[in-house]
PDB file of C-alpha atoms and ligand atoms in Angstrom:
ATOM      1  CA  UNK W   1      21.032  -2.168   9.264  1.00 53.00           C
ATOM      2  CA  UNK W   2      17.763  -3.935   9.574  1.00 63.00           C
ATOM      3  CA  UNK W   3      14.488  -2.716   7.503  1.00 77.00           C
ATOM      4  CA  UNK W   4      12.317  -1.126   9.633  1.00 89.00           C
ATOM      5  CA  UNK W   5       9.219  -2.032   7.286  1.00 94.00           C
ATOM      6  CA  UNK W   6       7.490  -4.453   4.586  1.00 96.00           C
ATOM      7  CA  UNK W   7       5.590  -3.033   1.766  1.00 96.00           C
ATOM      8  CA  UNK W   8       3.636  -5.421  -0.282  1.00 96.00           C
ATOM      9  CA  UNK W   9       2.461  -4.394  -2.922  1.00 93.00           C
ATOM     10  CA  UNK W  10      -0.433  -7.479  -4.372  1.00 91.00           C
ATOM     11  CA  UNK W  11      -0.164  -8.099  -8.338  1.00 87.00           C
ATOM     12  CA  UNK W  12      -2.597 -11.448  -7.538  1.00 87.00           C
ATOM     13  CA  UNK W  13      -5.076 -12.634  -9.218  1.00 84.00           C
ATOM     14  CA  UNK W  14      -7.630  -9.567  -8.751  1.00 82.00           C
ATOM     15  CA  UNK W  15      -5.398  -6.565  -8.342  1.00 82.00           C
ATOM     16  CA  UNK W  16      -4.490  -4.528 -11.421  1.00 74.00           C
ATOM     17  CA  UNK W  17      -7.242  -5.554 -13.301  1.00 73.00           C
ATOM     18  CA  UNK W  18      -9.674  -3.236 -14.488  1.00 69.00           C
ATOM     19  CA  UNK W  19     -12.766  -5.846 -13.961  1.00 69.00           C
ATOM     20  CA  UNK W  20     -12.690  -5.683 -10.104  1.00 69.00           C
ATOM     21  CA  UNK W  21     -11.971  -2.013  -9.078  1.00 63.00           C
ATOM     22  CA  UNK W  22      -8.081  -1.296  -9.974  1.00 63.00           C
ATOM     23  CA  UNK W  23      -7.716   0.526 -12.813  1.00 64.00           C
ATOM     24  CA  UNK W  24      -4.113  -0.202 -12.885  1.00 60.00           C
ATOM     25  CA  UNK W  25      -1.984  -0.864 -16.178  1.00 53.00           C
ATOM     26  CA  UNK W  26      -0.919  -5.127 -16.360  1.00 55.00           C
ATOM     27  CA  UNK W  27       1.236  -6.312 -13.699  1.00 59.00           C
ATOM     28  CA  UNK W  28       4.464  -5.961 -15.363  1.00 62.00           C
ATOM     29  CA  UNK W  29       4.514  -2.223 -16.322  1.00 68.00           C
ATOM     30  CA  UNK W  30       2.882  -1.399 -12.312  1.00 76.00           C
ATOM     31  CA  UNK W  31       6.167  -3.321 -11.519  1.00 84.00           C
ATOM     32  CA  UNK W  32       8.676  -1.038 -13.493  1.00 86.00           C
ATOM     33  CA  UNK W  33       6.674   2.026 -12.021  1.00 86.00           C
ATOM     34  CA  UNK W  34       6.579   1.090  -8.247  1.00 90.00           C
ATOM     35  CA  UNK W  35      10.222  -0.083  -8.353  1.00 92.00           C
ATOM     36  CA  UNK W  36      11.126   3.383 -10.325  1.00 93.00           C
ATOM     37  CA  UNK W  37       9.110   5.091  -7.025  1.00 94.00           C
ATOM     38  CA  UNK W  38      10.618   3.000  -4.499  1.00 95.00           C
ATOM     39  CA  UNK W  39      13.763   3.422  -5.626  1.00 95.00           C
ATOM     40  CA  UNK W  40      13.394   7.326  -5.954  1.00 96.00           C
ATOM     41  CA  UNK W  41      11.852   7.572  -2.428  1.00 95.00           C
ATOM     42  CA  UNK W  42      14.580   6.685  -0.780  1.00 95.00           C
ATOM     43  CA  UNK W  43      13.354   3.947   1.134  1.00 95.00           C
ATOM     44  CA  UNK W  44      16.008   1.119   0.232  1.00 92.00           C
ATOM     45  CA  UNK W  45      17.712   0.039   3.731  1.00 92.00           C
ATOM     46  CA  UNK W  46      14.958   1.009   5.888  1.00 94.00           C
ATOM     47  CA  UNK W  47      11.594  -0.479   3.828  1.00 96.00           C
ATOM     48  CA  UNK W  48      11.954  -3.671   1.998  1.00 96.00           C
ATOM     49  CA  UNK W  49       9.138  -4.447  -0.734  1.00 96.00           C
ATOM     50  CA  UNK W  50       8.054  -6.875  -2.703  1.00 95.00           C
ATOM     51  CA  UNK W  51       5.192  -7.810  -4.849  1.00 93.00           C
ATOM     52  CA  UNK W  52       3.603 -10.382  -3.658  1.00 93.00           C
ATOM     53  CA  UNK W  53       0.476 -12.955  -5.302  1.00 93.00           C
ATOM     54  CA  UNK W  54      -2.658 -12.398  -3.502  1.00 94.00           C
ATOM     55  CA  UNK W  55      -3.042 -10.918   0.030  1.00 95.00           C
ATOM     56  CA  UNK W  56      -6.934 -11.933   0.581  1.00 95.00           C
ATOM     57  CA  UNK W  57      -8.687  -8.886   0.287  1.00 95.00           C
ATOM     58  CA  UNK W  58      -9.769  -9.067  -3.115  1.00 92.00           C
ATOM     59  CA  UNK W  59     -12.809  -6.831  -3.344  1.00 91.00           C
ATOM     60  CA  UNK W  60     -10.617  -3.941  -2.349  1.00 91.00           C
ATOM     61  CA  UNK W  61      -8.439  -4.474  -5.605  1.00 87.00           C
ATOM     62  CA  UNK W  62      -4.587  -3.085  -6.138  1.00 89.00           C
ATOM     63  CA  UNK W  63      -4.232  -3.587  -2.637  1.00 93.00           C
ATOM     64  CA  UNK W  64      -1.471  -2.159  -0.776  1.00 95.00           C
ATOM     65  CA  UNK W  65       0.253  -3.407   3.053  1.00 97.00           C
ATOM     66  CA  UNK W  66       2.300  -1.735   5.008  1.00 97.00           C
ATOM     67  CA  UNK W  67       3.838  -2.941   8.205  1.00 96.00           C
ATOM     68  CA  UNK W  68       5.706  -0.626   9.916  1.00 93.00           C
ATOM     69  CA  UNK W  69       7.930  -0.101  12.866  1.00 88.00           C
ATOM     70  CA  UNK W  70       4.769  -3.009  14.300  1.00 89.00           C
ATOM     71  CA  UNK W  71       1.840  -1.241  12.822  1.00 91.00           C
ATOM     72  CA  UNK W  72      -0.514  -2.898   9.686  1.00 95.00           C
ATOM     73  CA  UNK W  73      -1.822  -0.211   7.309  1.00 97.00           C
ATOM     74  CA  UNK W  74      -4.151  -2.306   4.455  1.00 98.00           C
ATOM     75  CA  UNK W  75      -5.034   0.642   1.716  1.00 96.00           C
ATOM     76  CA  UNK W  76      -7.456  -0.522  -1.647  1.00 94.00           C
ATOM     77  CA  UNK W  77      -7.680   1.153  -4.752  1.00 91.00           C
ATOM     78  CA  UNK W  78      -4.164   2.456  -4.888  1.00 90.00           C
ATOM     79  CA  UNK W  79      -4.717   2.590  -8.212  1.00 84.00           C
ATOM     80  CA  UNK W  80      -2.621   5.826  -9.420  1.00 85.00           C
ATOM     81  CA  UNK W  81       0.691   6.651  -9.740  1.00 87.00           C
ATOM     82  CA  UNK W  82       0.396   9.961  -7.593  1.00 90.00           C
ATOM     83  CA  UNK W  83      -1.245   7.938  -4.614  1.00 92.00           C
ATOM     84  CA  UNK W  84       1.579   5.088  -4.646  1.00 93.00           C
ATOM     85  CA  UNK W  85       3.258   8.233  -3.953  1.00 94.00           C
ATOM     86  CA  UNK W  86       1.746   9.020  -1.300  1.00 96.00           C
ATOM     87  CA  UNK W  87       1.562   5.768   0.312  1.00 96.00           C
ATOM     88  CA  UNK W  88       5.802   5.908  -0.054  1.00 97.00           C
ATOM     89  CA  UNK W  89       5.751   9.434   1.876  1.00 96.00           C
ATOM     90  CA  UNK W  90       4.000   8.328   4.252  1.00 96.00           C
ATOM     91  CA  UNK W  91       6.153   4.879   4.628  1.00 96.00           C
ATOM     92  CA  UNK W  92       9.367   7.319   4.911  1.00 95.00           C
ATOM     93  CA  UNK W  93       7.740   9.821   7.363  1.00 94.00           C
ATOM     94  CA  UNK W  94       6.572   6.598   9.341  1.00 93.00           C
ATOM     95  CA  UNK W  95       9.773   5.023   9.631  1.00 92.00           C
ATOM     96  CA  UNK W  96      11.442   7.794  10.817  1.00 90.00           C
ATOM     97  CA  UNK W  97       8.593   9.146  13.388  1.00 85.00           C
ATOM     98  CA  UNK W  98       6.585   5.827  14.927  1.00 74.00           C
ATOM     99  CA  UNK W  99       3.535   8.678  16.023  1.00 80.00           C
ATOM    100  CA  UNK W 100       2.931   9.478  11.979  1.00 86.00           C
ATOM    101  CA  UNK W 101      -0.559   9.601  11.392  1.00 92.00           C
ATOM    102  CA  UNK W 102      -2.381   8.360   7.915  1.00 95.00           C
ATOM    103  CA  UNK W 103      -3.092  11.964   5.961  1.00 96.00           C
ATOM    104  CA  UNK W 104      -7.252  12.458   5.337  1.00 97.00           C
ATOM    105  CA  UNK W 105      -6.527  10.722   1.726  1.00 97.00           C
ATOM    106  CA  UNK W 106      -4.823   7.705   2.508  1.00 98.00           C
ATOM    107  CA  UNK W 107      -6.957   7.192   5.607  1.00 97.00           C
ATOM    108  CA  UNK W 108     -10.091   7.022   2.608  1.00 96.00           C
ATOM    109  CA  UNK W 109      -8.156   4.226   1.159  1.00 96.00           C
ATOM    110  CA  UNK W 110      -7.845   2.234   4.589  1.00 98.00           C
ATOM    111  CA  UNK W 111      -9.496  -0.669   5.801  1.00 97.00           C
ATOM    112  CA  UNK W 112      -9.157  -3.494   8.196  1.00 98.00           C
ATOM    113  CA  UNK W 113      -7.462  -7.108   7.910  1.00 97.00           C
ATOM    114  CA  UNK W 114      -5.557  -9.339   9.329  1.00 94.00           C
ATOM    115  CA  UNK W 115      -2.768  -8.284  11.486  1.00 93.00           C
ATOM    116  CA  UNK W 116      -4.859  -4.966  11.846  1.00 94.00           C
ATOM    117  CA  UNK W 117      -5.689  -1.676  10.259  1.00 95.00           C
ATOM    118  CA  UNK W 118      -7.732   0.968  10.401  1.00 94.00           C
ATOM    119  CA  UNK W 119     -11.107   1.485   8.595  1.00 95.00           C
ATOM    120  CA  UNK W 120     -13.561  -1.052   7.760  1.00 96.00           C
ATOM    121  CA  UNK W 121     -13.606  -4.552   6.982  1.00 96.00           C
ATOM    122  CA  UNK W 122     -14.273  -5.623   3.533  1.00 95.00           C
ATOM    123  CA  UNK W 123     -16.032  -5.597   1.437  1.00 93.00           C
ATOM    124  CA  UNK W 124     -15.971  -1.752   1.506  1.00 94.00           C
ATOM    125  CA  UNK W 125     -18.238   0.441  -0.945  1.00 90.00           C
ATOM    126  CA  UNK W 126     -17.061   1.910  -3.592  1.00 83.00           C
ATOM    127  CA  UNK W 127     -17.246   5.706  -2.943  1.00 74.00           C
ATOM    128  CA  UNK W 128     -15.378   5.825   0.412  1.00 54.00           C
ATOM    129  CA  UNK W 129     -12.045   6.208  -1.557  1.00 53.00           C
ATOM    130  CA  UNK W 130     -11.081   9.187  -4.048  1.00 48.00           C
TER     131      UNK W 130
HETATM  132  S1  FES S 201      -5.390 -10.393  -5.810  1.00 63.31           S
HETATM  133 FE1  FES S 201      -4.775  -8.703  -4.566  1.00 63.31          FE
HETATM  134  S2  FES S 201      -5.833  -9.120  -2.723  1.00 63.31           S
HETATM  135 FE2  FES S 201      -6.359 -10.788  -3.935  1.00 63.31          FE
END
């Protein structure tokens, strides 16, 4: 069976390091942690992800992208635990209805880049996130 998704999760240059907006432990131990998640979720067979060097959008820092049944979702400042949670709910309820909507919180962490979106283009504000 083919993956219906990509998640890419960016450990680049900028994401995961406290001096440009991710509060994120190093690289390595966000590693462990999202794989633990992934793994946990459910998702194997139907989302692949990897962790990829940087994706572009720098200022938005621990930057997340989803592509999904042929929809981009670009979320910044997933930079906790609980919402990498989130954003792997959402991946499963997406790949198993295509209408799924973004909840109100990951929508705050949304923006727009290439391939698509929704939200704004960087660089966004800090504040338009919790
Ligand atoms: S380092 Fe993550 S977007 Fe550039």
């Amino acid at each position: 069976m083919a993956d219906d998704g990509l998640l890419f999760v960016c450990v680049g240059c900028c994401c995961g390091r406290n001096g440009h907006g991710g509060a994120l432990a190093p690289a390595g131990r966000l590693k462990s942690a999202a794989r633990r998640a992934f793994d946990a979720a459910g998702l194997s067979g139907r989302v692949r992800m990897a962790f990829t060097e940087c994706l572009g959008p720098c200022s938005e820092s621990n930057v997340v992208f989803l592509y999904l049944r042929g929809r981009a979702v670009w979320l910044r400042r997933v930079n906790t635990p609980d919402l990498f949670g989130e954003v792997l709910r959402y991946a499963d309820e997406a790949t198993r209805n295509r209408e799924c909507a973004l909840s109100p919180r990951l929508r705050a962490h949304s923006f727009s880049w290439t391939g698509g979106g929704i939200g704004p283009k960087p660089p966004v504000p800090d504040g338009t996130s919790s």
